[in-house]
mmCIF file of C-alpha atoms in Angstrom:
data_model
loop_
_atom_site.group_PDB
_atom_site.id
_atom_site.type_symbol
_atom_site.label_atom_id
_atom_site.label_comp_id
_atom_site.label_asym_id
_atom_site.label_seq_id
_atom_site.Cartn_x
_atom_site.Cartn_y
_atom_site.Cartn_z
ATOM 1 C CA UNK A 1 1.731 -10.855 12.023
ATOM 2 C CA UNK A 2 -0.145 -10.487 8.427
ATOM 3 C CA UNK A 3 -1.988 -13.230 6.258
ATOM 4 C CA UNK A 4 0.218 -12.511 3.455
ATOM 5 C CA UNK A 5 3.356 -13.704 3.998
ATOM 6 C CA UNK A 6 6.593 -12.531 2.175
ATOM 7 C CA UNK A 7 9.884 -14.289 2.132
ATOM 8 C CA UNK A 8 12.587 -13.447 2.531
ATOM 9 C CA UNK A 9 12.727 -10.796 4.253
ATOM 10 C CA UNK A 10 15.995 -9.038 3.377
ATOM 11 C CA UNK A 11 18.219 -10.126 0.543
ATOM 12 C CA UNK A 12 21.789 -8.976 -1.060
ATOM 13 C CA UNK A 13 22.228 -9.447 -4.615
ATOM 14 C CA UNK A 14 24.448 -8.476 -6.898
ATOM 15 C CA UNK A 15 24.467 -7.322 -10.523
ATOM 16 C CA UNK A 16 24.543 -10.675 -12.164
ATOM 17 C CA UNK A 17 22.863 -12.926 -10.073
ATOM 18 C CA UNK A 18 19.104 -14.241 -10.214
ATOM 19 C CA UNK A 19 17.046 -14.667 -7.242
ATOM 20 C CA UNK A 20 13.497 -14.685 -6.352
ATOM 21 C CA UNK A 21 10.991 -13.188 -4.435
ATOM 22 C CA UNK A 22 8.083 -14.993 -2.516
ATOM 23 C CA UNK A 23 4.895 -14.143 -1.598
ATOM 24 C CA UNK A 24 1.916 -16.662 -0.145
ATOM 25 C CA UNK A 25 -1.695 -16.176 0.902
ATOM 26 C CA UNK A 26 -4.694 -18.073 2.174
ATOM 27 C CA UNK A 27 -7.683 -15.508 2.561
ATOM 28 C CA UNK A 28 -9.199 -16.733 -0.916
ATOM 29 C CA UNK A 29 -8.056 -13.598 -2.361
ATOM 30 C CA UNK A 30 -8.290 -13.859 -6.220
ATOM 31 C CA UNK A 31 -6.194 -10.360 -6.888
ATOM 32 C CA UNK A 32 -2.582 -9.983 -6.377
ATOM 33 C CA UNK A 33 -0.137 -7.500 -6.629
ATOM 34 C CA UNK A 34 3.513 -6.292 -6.277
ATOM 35 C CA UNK A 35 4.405 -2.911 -5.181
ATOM 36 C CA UNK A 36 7.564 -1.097 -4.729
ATOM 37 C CA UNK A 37 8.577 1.670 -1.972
ATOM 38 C CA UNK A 38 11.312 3.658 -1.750
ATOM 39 C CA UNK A 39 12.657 5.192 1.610
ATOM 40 C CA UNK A 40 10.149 7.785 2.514
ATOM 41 C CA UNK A 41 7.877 7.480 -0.163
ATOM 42 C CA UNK A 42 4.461 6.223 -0.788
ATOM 43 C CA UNK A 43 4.500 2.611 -2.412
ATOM 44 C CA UNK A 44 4.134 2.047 -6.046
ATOM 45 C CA UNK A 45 2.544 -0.365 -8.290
ATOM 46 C CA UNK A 46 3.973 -2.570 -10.342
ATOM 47 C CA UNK A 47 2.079 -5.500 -10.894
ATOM 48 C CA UNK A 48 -1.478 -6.681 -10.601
ATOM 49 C CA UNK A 49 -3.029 -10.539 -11.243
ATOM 50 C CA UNK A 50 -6.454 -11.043 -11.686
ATOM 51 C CA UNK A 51 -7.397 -14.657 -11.370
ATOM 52 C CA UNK A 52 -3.567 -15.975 -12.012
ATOM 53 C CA UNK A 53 -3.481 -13.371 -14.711
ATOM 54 C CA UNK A 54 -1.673 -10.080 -15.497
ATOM 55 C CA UNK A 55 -3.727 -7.668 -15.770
ATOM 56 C CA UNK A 56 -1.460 -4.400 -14.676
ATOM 57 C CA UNK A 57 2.124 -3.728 -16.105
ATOM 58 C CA UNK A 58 2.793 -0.276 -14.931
ATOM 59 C CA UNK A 59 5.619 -0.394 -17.321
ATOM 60 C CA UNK A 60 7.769 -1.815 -14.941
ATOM 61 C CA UNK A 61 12.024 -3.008 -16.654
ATOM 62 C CA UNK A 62 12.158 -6.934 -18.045
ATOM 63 C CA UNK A 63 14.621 -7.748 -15.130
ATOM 64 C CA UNK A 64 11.052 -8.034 -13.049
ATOM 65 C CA UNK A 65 9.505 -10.431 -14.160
ATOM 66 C CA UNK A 66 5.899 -12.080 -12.062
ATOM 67 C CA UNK A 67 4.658 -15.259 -11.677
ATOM 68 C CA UNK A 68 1.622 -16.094 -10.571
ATOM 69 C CA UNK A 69 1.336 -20.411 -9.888
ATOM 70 C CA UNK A 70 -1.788 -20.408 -8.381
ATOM 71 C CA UNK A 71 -3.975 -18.188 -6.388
ATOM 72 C CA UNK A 72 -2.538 -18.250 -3.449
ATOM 73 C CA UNK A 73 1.253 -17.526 -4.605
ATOM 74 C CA UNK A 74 2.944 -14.865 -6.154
ATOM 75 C CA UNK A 75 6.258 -14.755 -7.302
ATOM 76 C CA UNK A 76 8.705 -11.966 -8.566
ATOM 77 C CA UNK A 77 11.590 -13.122 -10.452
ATOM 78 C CA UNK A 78 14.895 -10.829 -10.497
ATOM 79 C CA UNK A 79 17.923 -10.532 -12.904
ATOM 80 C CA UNK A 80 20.635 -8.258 -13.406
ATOM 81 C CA UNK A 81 19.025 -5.615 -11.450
ATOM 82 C CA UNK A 82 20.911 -2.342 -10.783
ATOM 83 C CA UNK A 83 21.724 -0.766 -7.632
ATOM 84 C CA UNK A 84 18.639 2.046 -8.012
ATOM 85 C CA UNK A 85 16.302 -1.412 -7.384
ATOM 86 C CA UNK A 86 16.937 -1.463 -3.856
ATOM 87 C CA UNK A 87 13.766 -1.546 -2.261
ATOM 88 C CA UNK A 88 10.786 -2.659 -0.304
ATOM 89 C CA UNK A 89 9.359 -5.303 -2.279
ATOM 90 C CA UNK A 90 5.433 -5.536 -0.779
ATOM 91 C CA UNK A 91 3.291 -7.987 -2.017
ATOM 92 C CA UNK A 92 -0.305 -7.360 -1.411
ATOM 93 C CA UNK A 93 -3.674 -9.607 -2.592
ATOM 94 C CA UNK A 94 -7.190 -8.485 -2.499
ATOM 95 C CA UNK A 95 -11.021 -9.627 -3.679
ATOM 96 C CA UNK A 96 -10.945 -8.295 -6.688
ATOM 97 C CA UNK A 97 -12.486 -4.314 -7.325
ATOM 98 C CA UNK A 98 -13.235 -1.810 -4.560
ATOM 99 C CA UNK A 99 -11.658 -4.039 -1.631
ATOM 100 C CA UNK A 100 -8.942 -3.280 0.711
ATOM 101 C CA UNK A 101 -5.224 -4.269 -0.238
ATOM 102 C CA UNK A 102 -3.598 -6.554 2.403
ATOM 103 C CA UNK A 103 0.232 -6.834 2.596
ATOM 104 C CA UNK A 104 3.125 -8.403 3.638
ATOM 105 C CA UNK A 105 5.895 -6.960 5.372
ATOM 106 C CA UNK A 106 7.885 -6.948 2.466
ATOM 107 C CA UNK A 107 11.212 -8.183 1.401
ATOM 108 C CA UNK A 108 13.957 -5.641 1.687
ATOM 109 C CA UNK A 109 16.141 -6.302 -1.171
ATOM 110 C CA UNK A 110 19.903 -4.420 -1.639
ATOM 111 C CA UNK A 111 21.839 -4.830 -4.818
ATOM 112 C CA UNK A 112 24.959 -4.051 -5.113
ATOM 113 C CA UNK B 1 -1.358 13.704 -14.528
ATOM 114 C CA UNK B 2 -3.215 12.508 -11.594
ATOM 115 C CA UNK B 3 -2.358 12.104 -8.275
ATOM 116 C CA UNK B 4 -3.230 11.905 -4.923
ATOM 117 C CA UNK B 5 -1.408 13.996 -2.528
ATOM 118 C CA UNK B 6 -1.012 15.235 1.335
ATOM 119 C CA UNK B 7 -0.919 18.913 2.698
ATOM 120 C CA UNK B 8 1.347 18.350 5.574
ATOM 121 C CA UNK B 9 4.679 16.264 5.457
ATOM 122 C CA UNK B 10 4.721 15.405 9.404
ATOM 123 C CA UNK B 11 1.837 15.881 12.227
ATOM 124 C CA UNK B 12 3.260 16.352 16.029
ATOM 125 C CA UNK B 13 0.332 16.044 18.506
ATOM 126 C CA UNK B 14 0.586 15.399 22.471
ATOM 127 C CA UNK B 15 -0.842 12.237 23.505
ATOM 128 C CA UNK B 16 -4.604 11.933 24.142
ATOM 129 C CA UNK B 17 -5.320 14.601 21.724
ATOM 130 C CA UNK B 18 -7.066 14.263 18.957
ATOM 131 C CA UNK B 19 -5.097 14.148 15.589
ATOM 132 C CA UNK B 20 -6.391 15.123 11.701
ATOM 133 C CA UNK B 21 -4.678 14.130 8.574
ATOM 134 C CA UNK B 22 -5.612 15.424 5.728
ATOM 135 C CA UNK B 23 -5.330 14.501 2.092
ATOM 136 C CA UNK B 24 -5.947 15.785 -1.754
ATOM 137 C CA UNK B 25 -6.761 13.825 -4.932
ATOM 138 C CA UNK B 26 -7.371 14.994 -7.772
ATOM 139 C CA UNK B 27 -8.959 11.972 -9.747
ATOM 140 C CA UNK B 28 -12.535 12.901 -10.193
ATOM 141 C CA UNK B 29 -13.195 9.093 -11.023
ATOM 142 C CA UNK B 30 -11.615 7.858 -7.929
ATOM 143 C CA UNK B 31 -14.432 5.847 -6.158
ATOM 144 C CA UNK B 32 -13.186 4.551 -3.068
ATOM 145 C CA UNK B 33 -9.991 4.989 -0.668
ATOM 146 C CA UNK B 34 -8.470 3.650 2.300
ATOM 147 C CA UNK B 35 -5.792 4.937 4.802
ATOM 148 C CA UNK B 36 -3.226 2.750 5.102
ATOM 149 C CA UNK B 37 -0.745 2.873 8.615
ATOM 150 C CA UNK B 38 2.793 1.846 7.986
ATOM 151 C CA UNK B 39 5.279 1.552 11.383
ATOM 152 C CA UNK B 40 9.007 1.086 10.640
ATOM 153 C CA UNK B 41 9.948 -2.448 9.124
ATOM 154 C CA UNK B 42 6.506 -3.476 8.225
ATOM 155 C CA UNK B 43 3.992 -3.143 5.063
ATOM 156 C CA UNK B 44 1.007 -0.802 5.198
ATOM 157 C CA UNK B 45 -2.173 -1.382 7.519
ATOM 158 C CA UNK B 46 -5.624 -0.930 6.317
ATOM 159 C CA UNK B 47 -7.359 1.536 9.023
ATOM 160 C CA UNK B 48 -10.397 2.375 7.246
ATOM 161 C CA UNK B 49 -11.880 2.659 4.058
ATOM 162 C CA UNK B 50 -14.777 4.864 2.594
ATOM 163 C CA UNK B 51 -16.803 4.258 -0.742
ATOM 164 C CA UNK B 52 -17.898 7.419 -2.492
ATOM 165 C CA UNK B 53 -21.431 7.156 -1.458
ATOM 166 C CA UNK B 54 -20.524 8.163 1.725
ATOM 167 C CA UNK B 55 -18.948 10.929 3.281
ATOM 168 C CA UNK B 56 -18.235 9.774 6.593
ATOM 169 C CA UNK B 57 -17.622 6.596 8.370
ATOM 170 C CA UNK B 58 -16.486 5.700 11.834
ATOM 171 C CA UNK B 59 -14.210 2.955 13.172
ATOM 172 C CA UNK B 60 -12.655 2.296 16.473
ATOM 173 C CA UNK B 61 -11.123 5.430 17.641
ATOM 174 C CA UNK B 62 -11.151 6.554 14.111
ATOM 175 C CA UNK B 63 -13.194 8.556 11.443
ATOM 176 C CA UNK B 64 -12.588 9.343 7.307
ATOM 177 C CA UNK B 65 -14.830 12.089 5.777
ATOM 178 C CA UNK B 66 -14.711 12.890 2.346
ATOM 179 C CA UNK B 67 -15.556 15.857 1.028
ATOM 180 C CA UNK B 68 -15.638 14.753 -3.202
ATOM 181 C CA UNK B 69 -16.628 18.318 -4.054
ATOM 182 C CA UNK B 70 -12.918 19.668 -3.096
ATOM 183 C CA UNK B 71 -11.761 16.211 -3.585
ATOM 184 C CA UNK B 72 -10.741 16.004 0.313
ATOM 185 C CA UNK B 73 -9.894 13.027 2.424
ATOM 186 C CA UNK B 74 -9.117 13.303 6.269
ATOM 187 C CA UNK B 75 -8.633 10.745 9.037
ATOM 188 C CA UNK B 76 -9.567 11.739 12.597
ATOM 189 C CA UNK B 77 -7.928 9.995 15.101
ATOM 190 C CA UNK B 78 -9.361 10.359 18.580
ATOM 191 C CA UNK B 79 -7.420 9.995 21.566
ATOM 192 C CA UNK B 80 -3.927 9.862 19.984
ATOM 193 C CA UNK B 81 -1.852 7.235 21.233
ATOM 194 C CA UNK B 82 2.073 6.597 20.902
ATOM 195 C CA UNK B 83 1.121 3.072 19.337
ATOM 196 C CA UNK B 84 -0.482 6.080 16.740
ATOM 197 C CA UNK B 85 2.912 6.939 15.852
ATOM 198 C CA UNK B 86 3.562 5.850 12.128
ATOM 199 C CA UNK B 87 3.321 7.043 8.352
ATOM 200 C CA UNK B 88 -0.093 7.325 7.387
ATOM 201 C CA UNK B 89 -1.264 7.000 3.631
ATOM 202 C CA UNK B 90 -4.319 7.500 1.779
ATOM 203 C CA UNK B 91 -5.099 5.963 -1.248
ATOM 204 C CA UNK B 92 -7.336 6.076 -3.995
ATOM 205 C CA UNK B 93 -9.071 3.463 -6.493
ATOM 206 C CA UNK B 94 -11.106 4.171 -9.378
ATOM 207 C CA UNK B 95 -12.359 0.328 -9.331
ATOM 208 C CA UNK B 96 -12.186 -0.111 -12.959
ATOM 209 C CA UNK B 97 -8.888 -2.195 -12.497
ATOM 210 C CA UNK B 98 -8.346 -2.553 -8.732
ATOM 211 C CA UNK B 99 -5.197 0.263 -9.459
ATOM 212 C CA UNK B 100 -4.834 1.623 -6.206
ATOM 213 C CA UNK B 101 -2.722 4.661 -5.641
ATOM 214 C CA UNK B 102 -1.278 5.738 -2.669
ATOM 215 C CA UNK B 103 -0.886 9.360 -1.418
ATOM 216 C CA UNK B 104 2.382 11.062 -0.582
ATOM 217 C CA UNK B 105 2.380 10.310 3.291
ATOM 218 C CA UNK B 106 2.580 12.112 6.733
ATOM 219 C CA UNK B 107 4.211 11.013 10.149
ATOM 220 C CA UNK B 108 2.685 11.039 12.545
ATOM 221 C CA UNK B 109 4.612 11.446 15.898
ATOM 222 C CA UNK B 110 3.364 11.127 19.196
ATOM 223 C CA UNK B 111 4.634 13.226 22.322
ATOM 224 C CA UNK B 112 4.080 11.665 26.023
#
C-alpha cells in the first residue's frame, strides 16, 4: 500500500460527462502534483502545487482542470475529455525542492 | 530540447545475478535524480536517489553512480531477484521548481 491514496481507481467516462479525480495524503507534504502515463511510457507532468498553489502548468488542455483544498488533497477535475485522455492518472506529493516524489497507484481512466 | 533518456529498452538477467541499468540526461542543470520502480497496476517506487555532490550511494541491495561529466546515471542491482522484475525509471530535477522528469524506461525481467 502507498501514503498517497488515489480514488478511484478505474473510471469510464464518456465525451460529455464531468467527473473527478481524487487524491489524499497525510505525510505533511506541502508539494503536489498530477502526472500522466501512457502505456509504456515514462509519466508526464502536468501539474504541480506549492503550498495549495499552482505553480506548474505544463500547458496541459482546459478540460483538466486542479484543485488543490488543502494540503493534504488534490483534486483533478475532468470535462469533455476525448478518447486520446485515457490514461494513468498518478498523483504524487513531495517536501517541496530536491525531495523524492511519492505516488499513488493511480486512477486508470477510459473515455469513450 | 532536454531530456533524459535510457540506452537499453529491456534488461534480461538470470536470477541472483547482478543487474545494471543505465541512463542519459542531458540537462547540465539537473541536480538531483531518483530511480523510480513501477510493477504492473501500480505508480512508481522511489529506490534511491543521489544529489549531485555525490557520485555514488548505496542502499539495500542497490547502488546509483553518477558520472555528471558524461551526464550518466546507472542503478546496480545486486543479487537480482524476480520481485526485481519491473520498469525502472530515472529521473531528473533541476530543483529550481521541484519539475521532475522521468527517463524513457527499461524492463527489467527476471529468469529463474
Amino acid at each position: 500500500d502507498t501514503e498517497v491514496t488515489q480514488t478511484p481507481k478505474h473510471l469510464v467516462m464518456g465525451m460529455t460527462n464531468k467527473k473527478s479525480l481524487k487524491c489524499e495524503q497525510h505525510m505533511g507534504h506541502r508539494a503536489m502534483y498530477w502526472y500522466k502515463q501512457k502505456a509504456k511510457k515514462p509519466p508526464e507532468l502536468m501539474f504541480v502545487y506549492s503550498y495549495e498553489k499552482l505553480s506548474i502548468n505544463e500547458s496541459v488542455p482546459s478540460r483538466f482542470s486542479p484543485e488543490c483544498p488543502n494540503s493534504s488533497l488534490l483534486n483533478l477535475h475532468l470535462h469533455a475529455l476525448q478518447p486520446e485522455d485515457s490514461a494513468l492518472y498518478l498523483c504524487a506529493s513531495s517536501h517541496w525542492g530536491n525531495s523524492p516524489l511519492h505516488f499513488g497507484n493511480g486512477t486508470r481512466l477510459t473515455v469513450t | 530540447g532536454e531530456s533524459v533518456g535510457l540506452h537499453l529498452p529491456t534488461l534480461s538477467v538470470q536470477e541472483g545475478d547482478n543487474s545494471i541499468i543505465n541512463c542519459a540526461y542531458s540537462n547540465s542543470a539537473s541536480d538531483y535524480f531518483i530511480w523510480y520502480k513501477q510493477e504492473s497496476g501500480k505508480g512508481p517506487q522511489f529506490i534511491i536517489d543521489i544529489r549531485s555532490n555525490m557520485d555514488k550511494r548505496q542502499g539495500q541491495r542497490v547502488t546509483v553512480l553518477l558520472n555528471k561529466t558524461v551526464k550518466h546515471l546507472s542503478l546496480q542491482i545486486a543479487a537480482t531477484q524476480p520481485g526485481d522484475s519491473a520498469v525502472y525509471f530515472c529521473a531528473e530535477n533541476n530543483g529550481a521548481n521541484s519539475k521532475l522528469t522521468f527517463g524513457k524506461g527499461i524492463t527489467l525481467s527476471v529468469r529463474p
